[in-house]
XYZ file of C-alpha atoms in Angstrom:
700
model
C 29.624 40.740 44.350
C 29.252 41.429 48.080
C 26.171 40.291 50.024
C 24.995 41.596 53.352
C 24.571 39.199 56.264
C 20.795 39.277 55.853
C 21.028 38.549 52.127
C 23.374 35.628 52.784
C 20.964 34.164 55.372
C 18.013 34.635 52.999
C 19.871 32.995 50.101
C 20.936 30.067 52.291
C 17.366 29.589 53.496
C 16.059 29.725 49.936
C 18.542 27.102 48.735
C 17.737 24.892 51.717
C 14.021 25.173 50.986
C 14.550 24.247 47.331
C 16.660 21.259 48.375
C 14.069 20.037 50.895
C 11.178 20.473 48.438
C 13.070 18.661 45.672
C 13.924 15.811 48.044
C 10.277 15.508 49.104
C 9.087 15.405 45.495
C 11.629 12.773 44.503
C 10.854 10.670 47.566
C 7.127 10.995 46.951
C 7.511 9.987 43.304
C 9.690 6.959 44.027
C 7.784 5.690 47.040
C 5.204 2.899 46.944
C 2.239 4.026 44.849
C -0.666 2.265 46.558
C -1.815 3.044 50.113
C -1.813 0.290 52.714
C -5.642 0.051 52.826
C -8.252 -2.075 51.117
C -9.391 -0.773 47.716
C -12.951 0.509 47.405
C -13.345 0.298 43.663
C -11.760 -0.147 40.245
C -11.200 1.792 37.029
C -13.334 0.163 34.339
C -12.621 2.530 31.499
C -10.289 5.402 30.684
C -9.957 7.423 27.511
C -7.026 9.636 26.589
C -5.748 11.651 29.600
C -6.731 10.775 33.166
C -4.566 11.087 36.300
C -4.883 10.275 39.981
C -3.346 11.422 43.237
C -3.215 9.195 46.302
C -4.143 10.707 49.689
C -1.273 12.540 51.344
C 0.801 12.537 48.153
C 2.178 15.424 46.101
C 2.649 13.824 42.701
C -0.001 12.847 40.139
C 0.122 9.424 38.470
C -1.444 8.119 35.258
C -4.835 6.485 35.765
C -4.945 3.117 34.040
C -7.665 0.671 33.174
C -8.243 -1.952 35.920
C -6.416 0.203 38.524
C -7.683 -0.132 42.106
C -9.270 2.906 43.815
C -8.654 3.829 47.456
C -10.386 6.093 49.995
C -9.712 9.818 49.470
C -8.240 9.299 45.980
C -8.456 12.310 43.670
C -9.239 11.695 39.986
C -8.893 14.254 37.193
C -9.683 13.988 33.453
C -8.169 16.160 30.754
C -9.377 17.679 27.518
C -11.259 15.218 25.284
C -10.989 12.631 28.045
C -13.326 10.666 30.268
C -13.277 7.704 32.654
C -15.611 5.214 34.300
C -15.227 4.088 37.938
C -16.925 1.225 39.779
C -17.453 2.106 43.473
C -19.049 0.316 46.474
C -22.700 -0.823 46.294
C -22.378 -1.181 42.530
C -22.219 2.590 42.087
C -20.987 3.393 38.570
C -19.456 6.820 38.197
C -18.698 8.369 34.803
C -16.353 11.365 34.685
C -16.775 13.804 31.820
C -13.927 15.792 30.273
C -12.165 18.402 32.444
C -13.606 16.934 35.661
C -12.074 16.728 39.143
C -13.562 14.479 41.838
C -12.371 13.288 45.228
C -13.566 10.051 46.834
C -13.946 11.157 50.449
C -14.924 8.932 53.361
C -16.879 10.457 56.259
C -18.154 8.343 59.126
C -17.655 5.238 56.997
C -19.756 6.642 54.156
C -18.518 7.539 50.669
C -18.941 11.183 49.690
C -18.089 12.409 46.184
C -16.610 15.904 46.087
C -17.047 17.407 42.624
C -14.632 20.313 42.196
C -15.253 20.839 38.481
C -16.705 19.272 35.359
C -19.513 16.754 35.318
C -20.536 13.311 36.569
C -22.776 10.575 35.216
C -24.113 8.416 38.055
C -25.730 5.015 37.593
C -26.740 3.133 40.746
C -27.818 -0.437 41.276
C -29.456 -2.288 44.160
C -30.069 -0.103 47.208
C -27.077 2.156 46.726
C -27.070 5.784 47.697
C -24.716 8.625 46.886
C -23.897 12.038 48.313
C -22.210 14.612 46.093
C -20.789 17.918 47.284
C -19.635 20.615 44.874
C -17.008 23.308 45.178
C -19.871 25.839 45.058
C -21.167 24.574 48.418
C -24.136 22.636 46.990
C -25.164 19.117 48.042
C -26.986 16.393 46.095
C -28.383 13.263 47.780
C -29.406 10.378 45.504
C -31.124 7.062 46.206
C -31.067 4.315 43.573
C -30.843 7.041 40.970
C -29.462 7.624 37.503
C -28.481 11.241 37.148
C -26.212 13.738 35.413
C -24.545 16.486 37.483
C -22.599 19.361 35.951
C -20.986 22.408 37.541
C -20.572 25.814 35.973
C -17.407 27.473 37.261
C -18.304 30.860 35.769
C -21.804 31.199 37.275
C -21.188 28.944 40.315
C -24.344 27.089 39.313
C -24.914 23.334 39.327
C -27.274 21.474 36.996
C -28.877 18.198 38.085
C -30.816 16.019 35.661
C -32.513 13.154 37.510
C -33.406 10.480 34.976
C -34.724 7.946 37.507
C -34.780 7.264 41.248
C -35.075 9.751 44.090
C -33.079 12.842 44.871
C -32.752 15.796 47.166
C -30.729 18.962 46.619
C -29.519 21.745 48.932
C -27.747 25.048 48.448
C -27.323 27.349 51.428
C -30.656 27.247 53.288
C -32.707 26.259 50.228
C -33.746 22.643 49.791
C -35.867 20.772 47.245
C -36.917 17.242 46.397
C -36.450 15.947 42.885
C -38.862 13.687 41.046
C -38.130 11.264 38.202
C -37.187 13.136 35.053
C -36.964 16.535 36.770
C -34.315 19.110 35.936
C -32.868 21.392 38.639
C -30.616 24.425 38.534
C -28.993 25.454 41.831
C -27.431 28.837 42.423
C -24.426 29.467 44.636
C -24.556 28.960 48.383
C -24.976 32.696 48.839
C -28.092 33.304 46.690
C -29.995 30.204 47.922
C -31.834 29.842 44.575
C -33.208 26.559 43.211
C -35.125 26.259 39.935
C -36.894 22.981 39.120
C -38.454 22.045 35.790
C -40.767 19.068 35.997
C -40.711 16.255 33.510
C -43.990 17.264 31.862
C -42.689 20.803 31.323
C -39.467 19.695 29.648
C -38.699 19.153 26.008
C -37.944 15.463 25.656
C -34.681 14.768 23.874
C -34.520 11.567 21.855
C -31.022 11.406 20.407
C -28.141 11.453 20.866
C -28.375 9.998 24.381
C -26.821 11.807 27.305
C -23.113 11.042 27.708
C -23.118 9.155 24.413
C -19.839 8.497 22.679
C -19.623 8.550 18.876
C -16.535 7.488 16.927
C -14.926 9.621 14.252
C -12.152 8.625 11.838
C -8.752 9.980 12.811
C -8.407 13.611 11.766
C -11.958 13.823 10.367
C -15.413 15.044 11.372
C -18.654 13.107 11.597
C -22.331 13.828 11.063
C -24.668 13.747 14.080
C -28.477 13.834 13.982
C -30.214 15.640 16.853
C -33.890 14.751 17.526
C -36.307 16.261 20.062
C -39.940 15.433 20.877
C -42.748 17.966 20.779
C -44.316 19.086 24.028
C -47.890 17.789 24.318
C -49.311 21.059 25.643
C -47.251 23.316 23.373
C -48.923 24.364 20.138
C -45.768 25.970 18.760
C -43.894 23.562 16.573
C -40.596 25.386 15.987
C -37.539 24.528 18.033
C -33.902 25.587 18.177
C -30.767 23.697 19.200
C -28.026 25.355 21.216
C -24.614 23.689 21.252
C -21.222 24.569 22.777
C -17.959 22.878 23.694
C -18.298 23.741 27.405
C -20.868 23.033 30.103
C -21.337 26.789 30.735
C -22.657 27.085 27.149
C -20.367 30.068 26.549
C -19.777 31.053 22.911
C -22.578 28.667 21.963
C -24.199 28.475 18.543
C -27.937 28.238 17.901
C -29.484 26.375 14.952
C -33.142 26.284 13.920
C -34.516 22.722 13.817
C -36.889 21.438 11.179
C -39.585 19.155 12.560
C -37.471 18.947 15.711
C -34.559 17.390 13.770
C -31.154 18.739 12.829
C -27.994 17.260 11.269
C -24.659 18.816 12.196
C -21.106 17.938 11.174
C -18.971 18.062 14.306
C -15.279 17.689 15.061
C -13.912 15.198 17.569
C -14.324 16.918 20.949
C -16.751 17.283 23.884
C -20.098 18.914 23.121
C -22.942 20.141 25.324
C -26.364 20.707 23.738
C -29.959 21.539 24.601
C -33.209 22.381 22.830
C -35.710 25.192 23.439
C -39.085 26.264 22.084
C -38.642 29.326 19.902
C -40.040 32.446 21.511
C -39.751 31.102 25.050
C -36.932 31.272 27.546
C -37.064 27.629 28.554
C -34.629 24.895 27.646
C -34.484 21.141 27.862
C -31.951 19.347 29.984
C -28.368 19.767 28.796
C -26.879 16.650 27.316
C -23.244 15.684 27.020
C -21.954 14.314 23.681
C -18.472 12.857 23.191
C -17.016 12.530 19.719
C -13.735 10.634 19.852
C -11.178 9.646 17.271
C -11.169 5.854 17.204
C -9.518 3.193 15.126
C -12.189 1.022 13.497
C -12.681 -2.598 14.505
C -10.320 -4.938 12.665
C -11.489 -8.536 12.354
C -8.601 -10.960 12.685
C -9.953 -14.502 12.754
C -11.551 -16.099 10.894
C -10.880 -14.223 7.647
C -13.653 -13.735 5.117
C -14.449 -16.812 2.965
C -12.986 -19.009 5.688
C -14.174 -22.636 5.468
C -14.313 -24.869 8.522
C -14.515 -28.564 7.666
C -16.493 -30.926 9.891
C -15.507 -34.597 9.869
C -18.407 -35.940 11.956
C -21.089 -38.160 10.355
C -24.658 -36.915 10.010
C -26.104 -33.495 9.350
C -25.763 -32.035 12.843
C -22.394 -31.075 14.116
C -20.743 -29.440 17.070
C -17.911 -27.122 16.131
C -16.237 -24.511 18.293
C -14.255 -21.533 17.110
C -12.675 -18.563 18.834
C -13.509 -15.357 17.002
C -10.790 -12.706 17.297
C -10.719 -8.988 16.558
C -8.726 -5.868 17.366
C -10.342 -2.737 18.784
C -9.283 0.635 20.024
C -8.275 0.344 23.676
C -10.616 3.200 24.547
C -13.732 1.107 23.955
C -15.363 -0.116 27.123
C -16.527 -3.545 25.937
C -17.553 -5.608 22.919
C -20.218 -8.166 22.138
C -20.682 -10.701 19.358
C -23.840 -11.616 17.451
C -23.651 -14.864 15.446
C -26.139 -15.336 12.583
C -26.519 -19.044 11.652
C -27.507 -20.220 8.143
C -31.075 -20.609 6.822
C -32.363 -17.601 8.788
C -32.066 -19.381 12.104
C -32.329 -17.287 15.230
C -29.162 -15.250 15.858
C -27.121 -15.955 18.960
C -26.275 -12.944 21.149
C -23.239 -13.417 23.333
C -22.575 -11.515 26.528
C -20.390 -8.432 26.478
C -16.703 -9.023 26.920
C -13.708 -6.859 27.616
C -11.489 -9.254 25.683
C -10.900 -9.151 21.943
C -12.115 -12.718 21.483
C -15.252 -14.842 21.858
C -15.729 -18.632 21.805
C -18.753 -19.581 19.669
C -20.476 -22.915 18.934
C -22.024 -23.963 15.635
C -24.427 -26.909 15.186
C -25.346 -26.720 11.471
C -23.270 -26.561 8.290
C -23.656 -23.564 6.023
C -22.767 -19.862 5.851
C -22.393 -17.883 9.079
C -22.213 -14.135 9.615
C -20.679 -12.669 12.764
C -20.944 -9.093 13.962
C -18.775 -7.358 16.559
C -20.273 -4.335 18.321
C -18.119 -2.016 20.378
C -19.865 -0.364 23.307
C -19.165 2.589 25.516
C -19.589 2.344 29.273
C -23.332 3.034 28.869
C -23.581 -0.035 26.606
C -24.314 2.160 23.613
C -23.084 0.818 20.261
C -20.463 3.126 18.790
C -18.857 0.928 16.135
C -19.587 -2.344 14.315
C -17.831 -4.759 11.970
C -18.969 -8.011 10.376
C -17.356 -11.059 8.818
C -18.354 -14.301 7.127
C -17.299 -17.950 7.246
C -18.662 -21.351 6.222
C -18.877 -24.794 7.769
C -18.850 -27.734 5.361
C -19.031 -31.476 5.714
C -15.808 -33.172 4.703
C -16.312 -34.929 1.347
C -12.891 -34.182 -0.099
C -10.316 -36.758 -1.109
C -6.806 -36.419 0.330
C -4.221 -35.187 -2.190
C -1.681 -37.662 -3.611
C 1.616 -37.189 -5.416
C 1.199 -37.978 -9.138
C 4.878 -38.612 -9.992
C 5.724 -42.167 -11.135
C 9.533 -42.137 -10.899
C 10.958 -43.984 -7.905
C 14.594 -43.248 -8.752
C 16.282 -40.308 -10.480
C 19.966 -39.520 -11.183
C 21.486 -36.576 -9.396
C 21.798 -34.620 -12.642
C 17.977 -34.693 -12.975
C 17.695 -32.982 -9.594
C 20.075 -30.248 -10.759
C 18.074 -29.708 -13.922
C 14.895 -29.299 -11.851
C 12.593 -31.984 -10.488
C 9.143 -31.164 -9.074
C 6.505 -33.133 -7.209
C 3.038 -32.767 -8.727
C -0.005 -33.121 -6.468
C -2.572 -30.818 -8.111
C -6.017 -30.972 -6.517
C -8.722 -28.384 -7.138
C -10.324 -29.077 -3.760
C -7.550 -27.337 -1.804
C -5.989 -23.887 -1.980
C -2.809 -24.785 -0.103
C -0.886 -27.846 1.012
C 1.477 -29.135 3.664
C 4.202 -31.552 2.545
C 5.610 -33.894 5.200
C 9.129 -34.694 3.977
C 11.097 -37.516 5.634
C 14.796 -37.423 4.693
C 17.340 -40.289 4.576
C 18.644 -39.437 8.077
C 15.123 -39.694 9.531
C 14.646 -35.930 9.962
C 11.199 -34.552 9.100
C 10.492 -31.188 7.493
C 7.158 -29.455 6.812
C 6.847 -27.578 3.527
C 3.897 -25.229 2.894
C 2.891 -24.251 -0.629
C -0.046 -22.529 -2.306
C 0.461 -24.354 -5.619
C -0.075 -27.958 -6.629
C 3.625 -28.645 -7.195
C 6.895 -28.395 -5.306
C 10.413 -28.291 -6.749
C 12.905 -30.281 -4.716
C 15.926 -28.069 -3.856
C 19.095 -28.711 -5.858
C 21.222 -29.121 -2.725
C 19.153 -32.074 -1.483
C 21.300 -34.950 -0.208
C 21.211 -38.188 -2.205
C 19.375 -41.139 -0.710
C 15.828 -42.335 -0.161
C 13.265 -39.623 0.563
C 9.585 -40.007 1.515
C 6.828 -37.457 0.873
C 3.230 -37.234 2.091
C 0.730 -34.459 1.290
C -2.069 -32.942 3.375
C -4.507 -30.441 1.870
C -5.006 -27.287 3.949
C -8.707 -26.743 4.585
C -8.065 -23.577 6.573
C -5.530 -22.248 9.040
C -6.493 -24.842 11.630
C -7.683 -27.894 9.701
C -6.077 -30.253 7.210
C -7.236 -33.187 5.158
C -6.227 -36.766 5.839
C -2.700 -37.522 4.571
C -2.322 -38.945 1.066
C -0.281 -41.967 0.086
C 3.416 -42.051 0.896
C 5.608 -41.407 -2.148
C 9.215 -42.629 -2.029
C 11.947 -41.217 -4.248
C 15.576 -42.301 -4.361
C 18.106 -39.720 -5.547
C 21.240 -41.418 -6.893
C 24.533 -39.869 -5.785
C 26.696 -38.035 -8.348
C 29.967 -39.622 -9.639
C 33.130 -39.148 -7.591
C 36.335 -37.607 -8.911
C 39.584 -39.506 -8.337
C 42.825 -38.103 -9.734
C 46.547 -38.474 -9.394
C 48.754 -35.405 -9.754
C 52.586 -35.958 -9.774
C 54.487 -33.977 -7.169
C 56.962 -32.866 -9.884
C 56.258 -32.333 -13.573
C 59.040 -31.757 -16.148
C 58.264 -29.962 -19.399
C 60.414 -29.350 -22.514
C 59.959 -27.323 -25.651
C 59.110 -30.333 -27.757
C 57.329 -32.245 -24.985
C 55.190 -29.745 -23.031
C 52.012 -31.815 -22.543
C 50.627 -32.442 -19.023
C 48.492 -35.533 -18.438
C 46.556 -36.230 -15.236
C 44.733 -39.434 -14.424
C 41.123 -38.642 -13.372
C 38.991 -41.604 -14.406
C 35.909 -41.711 -16.570
C 32.558 -40.135 -15.574
C 29.331 -39.575 -17.578
C 29.458 -36.824 -20.159
C 26.532 -35.067 -18.400
C 29.205 -33.859 -15.984
C 32.303 -31.752 -16.674
C 35.808 -31.574 -15.239
C 36.991 -28.025 -14.721
C 40.764 -27.650 -14.123
C 42.316 -24.462 -12.767
C 46.052 -23.896 -12.235
C 47.008 -21.134 -9.786
C 50.574 -19.867 -9.276
C 52.225 -18.760 -6.033
C 50.934 -15.195 -6.565
C 47.333 -16.531 -6.497
C 46.831 -15.736 -10.190
C 45.001 -18.178 -12.409
C 47.532 -19.191 -15.079
C 45.381 -21.707 -16.881
C 41.741 -22.852 -16.883
C 40.382 -25.682 -19.004
C 37.116 -27.633 -19.146
C 36.924 -31.304 -20.161
C 33.970 -33.570 -20.758
C 33.323 -36.259 -18.188
C 34.565 -39.019 -20.504
C 37.712 -37.142 -21.667
C 41.237 -37.562 -20.322
C 42.854 -34.527 -18.794
C 45.636 -33.692 -21.268
C 46.847 -30.256 -22.321
C 49.923 -28.313 -23.409
C 51.356 -25.782 -20.999
C 54.336 -23.486 -20.486
C 54.728 -23.443 -16.708
C 57.627 -23.200 -14.324
C 57.455 -22.975 -10.519
C 55.087 -24.013 -7.716
C 51.394 -24.348 -8.571
C 48.078 -25.446 -7.088
C 45.989 -27.683 -9.308
C 42.223 -27.482 -8.611
C 39.817 -29.929 -10.230
C 36.045 -29.403 -9.989
C 33.175 -31.708 -10.851
C 30.575 -29.455 -12.518
C 27.033 -30.041 -13.780
C 24.486 -27.430 -14.872
C 26.970 -24.693 -13.856
C 27.014 -25.962 -10.269
C 30.089 -27.306 -8.501
C 29.452 -30.730 -6.979
C 32.963 -31.776 -5.904
C 36.364 -30.077 -5.706
C 39.879 -31.512 -5.383
C 43.109 -29.619 -4.802
C 46.792 -30.616 -5.076
C 50.093 -28.717 -5.006
C 52.911 -29.598 -7.424
C 56.121 -28.243 -8.942
C 56.632 -27.778 -12.694
C 60.100 -27.502 -14.295
C 60.437 -26.173 -17.848
C 63.750 -26.874 -19.680
C 64.999 -24.974 -22.768
C 66.688 -26.997 -25.596
C 70.173 -25.687 -26.465
C 71.204 -24.784 -30.072
C 72.308 -27.897 -31.965
C 73.245 -26.468 -35.424
C 76.692 -24.887 -35.835
C 76.788 -21.306 -37.140
C 78.834 -20.906 -40.344
C 81.352 -18.250 -41.421
C 83.244 -17.832 -44.707
C 86.684 -19.394 -44.696
C 88.419 -16.395 -46.264
C 87.687 -13.258 -44.283
C 89.873 -11.216 -46.723
C 87.161 -11.402 -49.297
C 85.093 -9.295 -47.039
C 87.440 -6.411 -46.475
C 85.591 -3.414 -45.144
C 82.487 -5.613 -45.060
C 80.742 -8.012 -42.591
C 79.458 -11.566 -42.144
C 76.349 -13.125 -40.523
C 76.166 -15.866 -37.933
C 72.891 -17.752 -38.325
C 71.086 -20.523 -36.342
C 67.672 -22.176 -36.655
C 64.516 -20.374 -35.411
C 62.953 -22.073 -32.344
C 59.209 -22.847 -32.173
C 56.933 -20.181 -30.704
C 59.481 -17.499 -31.564
C 57.570 -14.863 -29.605
C 58.384 -16.651 -26.352
C 62.159 -16.889 -27.032
C 65.220 -14.772 -27.476
C 68.964 -15.532 -27.866
C 72.007 -14.541 -25.879
C 75.447 -14.590 -27.592
C 78.854 -14.253 -25.903
C 81.951 -14.181 -28.178
C 85.681 -13.316 -28.041
C 88.735 -13.355 -30.335
C 92.097 -14.870 -29.354
C 94.830 -13.385 -31.567
C 98.071 -15.110 -32.509
C 99.893 -11.807 -32.358
C 98.923 -11.160 -28.815
C 98.537 -13.430 -25.757
C 95.649 -11.305 -24.530
C 92.076 -12.360 -25.137
C 89.759 -9.657 -26.363
C 86.177 -10.022 -25.190
C 83.356 -8.506 -27.150
C 80.444 -7.071 -25.081
C 77.484 -9.406 -24.466
C 74.530 -8.927 -26.722
C 70.971 -10.097 -26.218
C 69.274 -10.667 -29.542
C 65.630 -11.107 -30.395
C 66.554 -12.476 -33.825
C 68.149 -15.762 -34.795
C 71.202 -14.149 -36.416
C 74.060 -11.833 -35.471
C 76.044 -9.388 -37.617
C 79.842 -9.421 -37.223
C 81.793 -6.569 -38.875
C 85.489 -6.117 -39.384
C 85.335 -3.037 -37.215
C 84.589 -5.269 -34.276
C 86.893 -8.139 -35.301
C 90.122 -6.129 -35.829
C 92.557 -9.006 -36.019
C 92.905 -12.500 -37.285
C 92.550 -15.327 -34.851
C 90.198 -17.779 -33.269
C 86.583 -16.618 -32.747
C 85.002 -18.272 -29.695
C 81.167 -18.215 -29.500
C 78.774 -19.211 -26.685
C 75.131 -19.293 -27.894
C 72.359 -19.464 -25.253
C 68.594 -19.688 -25.921
C 66.298 -17.823 -23.503
C 62.592 -18.788 -22.976
C 60.026 -16.549 -21.218
C 57.853 -18.824 -19.040
C 55.273 -17.453 -16.542
C 57.179 -14.147 -16.389
C 60.559 -15.825 -15.822
C 63.660 -15.977 -18.089
C 64.832 -19.588 -18.440
C 68.235 -20.173 -20.189
C 69.395 -23.271 -22.046
C 72.769 -24.849 -21.654
C 75.343 -22.847 -23.740
C 76.379 -24.193 -27.181
C 80.110 -23.497 -27.711
C 81.602 -22.940 -31.191
C 85.082 -21.972 -32.430
C 85.820 -20.429 -35.874
C 88.971 -19.161 -37.540
C 88.874 -15.654 -38.990
C 91.505 -13.819 -41.098
C 91.547 -10.120 -40.752
C 92.466 -8.489 -44.149
C 95.961 -6.882 -44.547
C 95.844 -3.350 -45.864
C 98.710 -2.161 -48.256
C 101.059 0.518 -46.976
C 100.836 3.922 -48.670
C 104.018 5.380 -50.329
C 106.050 8.051 -48.553
C 107.176 11.005 -50.736
C 110.292 12.891 -49.637
C 111.316 16.284 -51.034
C 113.624 15.939 -54.018
C 113.573 12.219 -53.826
C 111.028 9.602 -54.815
C 111.119 6.164 -53.237
C 108.746 3.397 -53.875
C 107.984 1.085 -51.068
C 108.311 -2.458 -51.930
């Protein structure tokens, strides 16, 4: 794609501008947030979304509770949001939802510029305030409490002066406001001001202006609206108009009964007013905030909590810090403590902390109430709890066990300390062990089972009853318990063990121990397979028959109640020898009697025949020939061998080597060969006659 020179210059300028603007935004965001001037106020409360912009800055920052405020700061609240600011001369400024205000300084005097939304102003002392709107209107207040709201659609501004003095100006029109008067100012161009005096207004009773009401998360709440009848008005029917915007657009009107009306409203900002039916006059517009809040959660003390007082006499002085958890959007909390016997309740000052230190001077039942307040000190949520203070007349718990010494096997079978006491719901056990170490054990029952892995020795126990989370009883008597150590295994395993067929018993010296304990022997071969496992009583000798051959690891365990207490391990070699054949096989003396037949060689069956087999090697040395004829080796599973004349085809000396084979741990072990020599006569067969033609000859 080809660009003209002008297009290239324009594109380069555009990219440069984007780069410079991006750099400025990043630098502005990362630079120091606070200006280098003294703060003029502080953020006392903020709900949901509220942002601020420092003077000369491009980027908005989150507005946080307890943030400092500086000259020419700009504050903005979002939907379903509000904030409370504390400014010089004890001026308290409440920002309604969707409001924008700038804290300007002119000639050393603070001027509030309201560019949208509404303000609630509460002044103290001799403070004064000047408010300018984006519509060109001005409001001057002296020691006043007032509500100011702008209407962006009609460019009108509503001022409700609840107390103090005020003066308003729009264009060339000016007017003075009296206590309780309501004013409506037109834009700067039309110069119109409408004032409704206090006696001509419908007095609204509840809800209060700028009141905040809590609603459970995701739910609605019921609100009761109440107005007061005009003294000079004979008409007794009224209507309520309500909308979710200060311009009252898309509002709904409801007929009130006896100047009362209950509505179920969602959590949002509401504006409402009341009028006399048949007349075109309204009361002042009030602002109602319904917010989703988490209810108060009382943390300490829990219900049915008992505080024990150890001082003599009826009067006492006990202190306790009450604790609770509230939604961070609440402005403050206060505690009311109701003593026993209908004594006068104690009202504590409001606090922004979730705790309050209280003092009690009489035993009995106490009730405490936490009230959460909005920034107008209106109660929007409450919670109450109960606790008691009692004089200490309880005996310390003691351990009831009488044993001072137990064998180790008793510990394995289960041994518990018993310290039941109906005066306490929980206990703390101070356990001092033989090495001097101390351990705290907490239990909700009146007994405690000592762990099975507890070291032998002398142990000391002392019990304290838990009165509550903070207080305990005096310690009970010290209980001492000695746990005797278990017996010790001592054994002697030979480095080499020789076994034979007739003598295949292994004996290991291991000493005598009580029969409550067991000796568990395991033998593991070089392939890590367990070849043998036997269990002996504590008083039994370790003696057993085995067929082993090779290198093994002997493991001996001291066991009680299926738990291993001690383990020994030794490596040894085991040699298994096979007994050779001692009986001589027999064969008939005259082989001729068995022409075209066979004979059997027999030898005794060994014990455990299934673990043995035989190997026979034999040959025949003939007189007629110097050569030795060797018969193929045979491996027999039986204790006999069949010799036929087809195999022994000549007379001579029969040489036999008989070997016994034992199968031990997967290995073939051979005995020494037994050698035998027998004489055999191979039968002579007669020659058949030969018949010639014409001539008969008989062979002699």
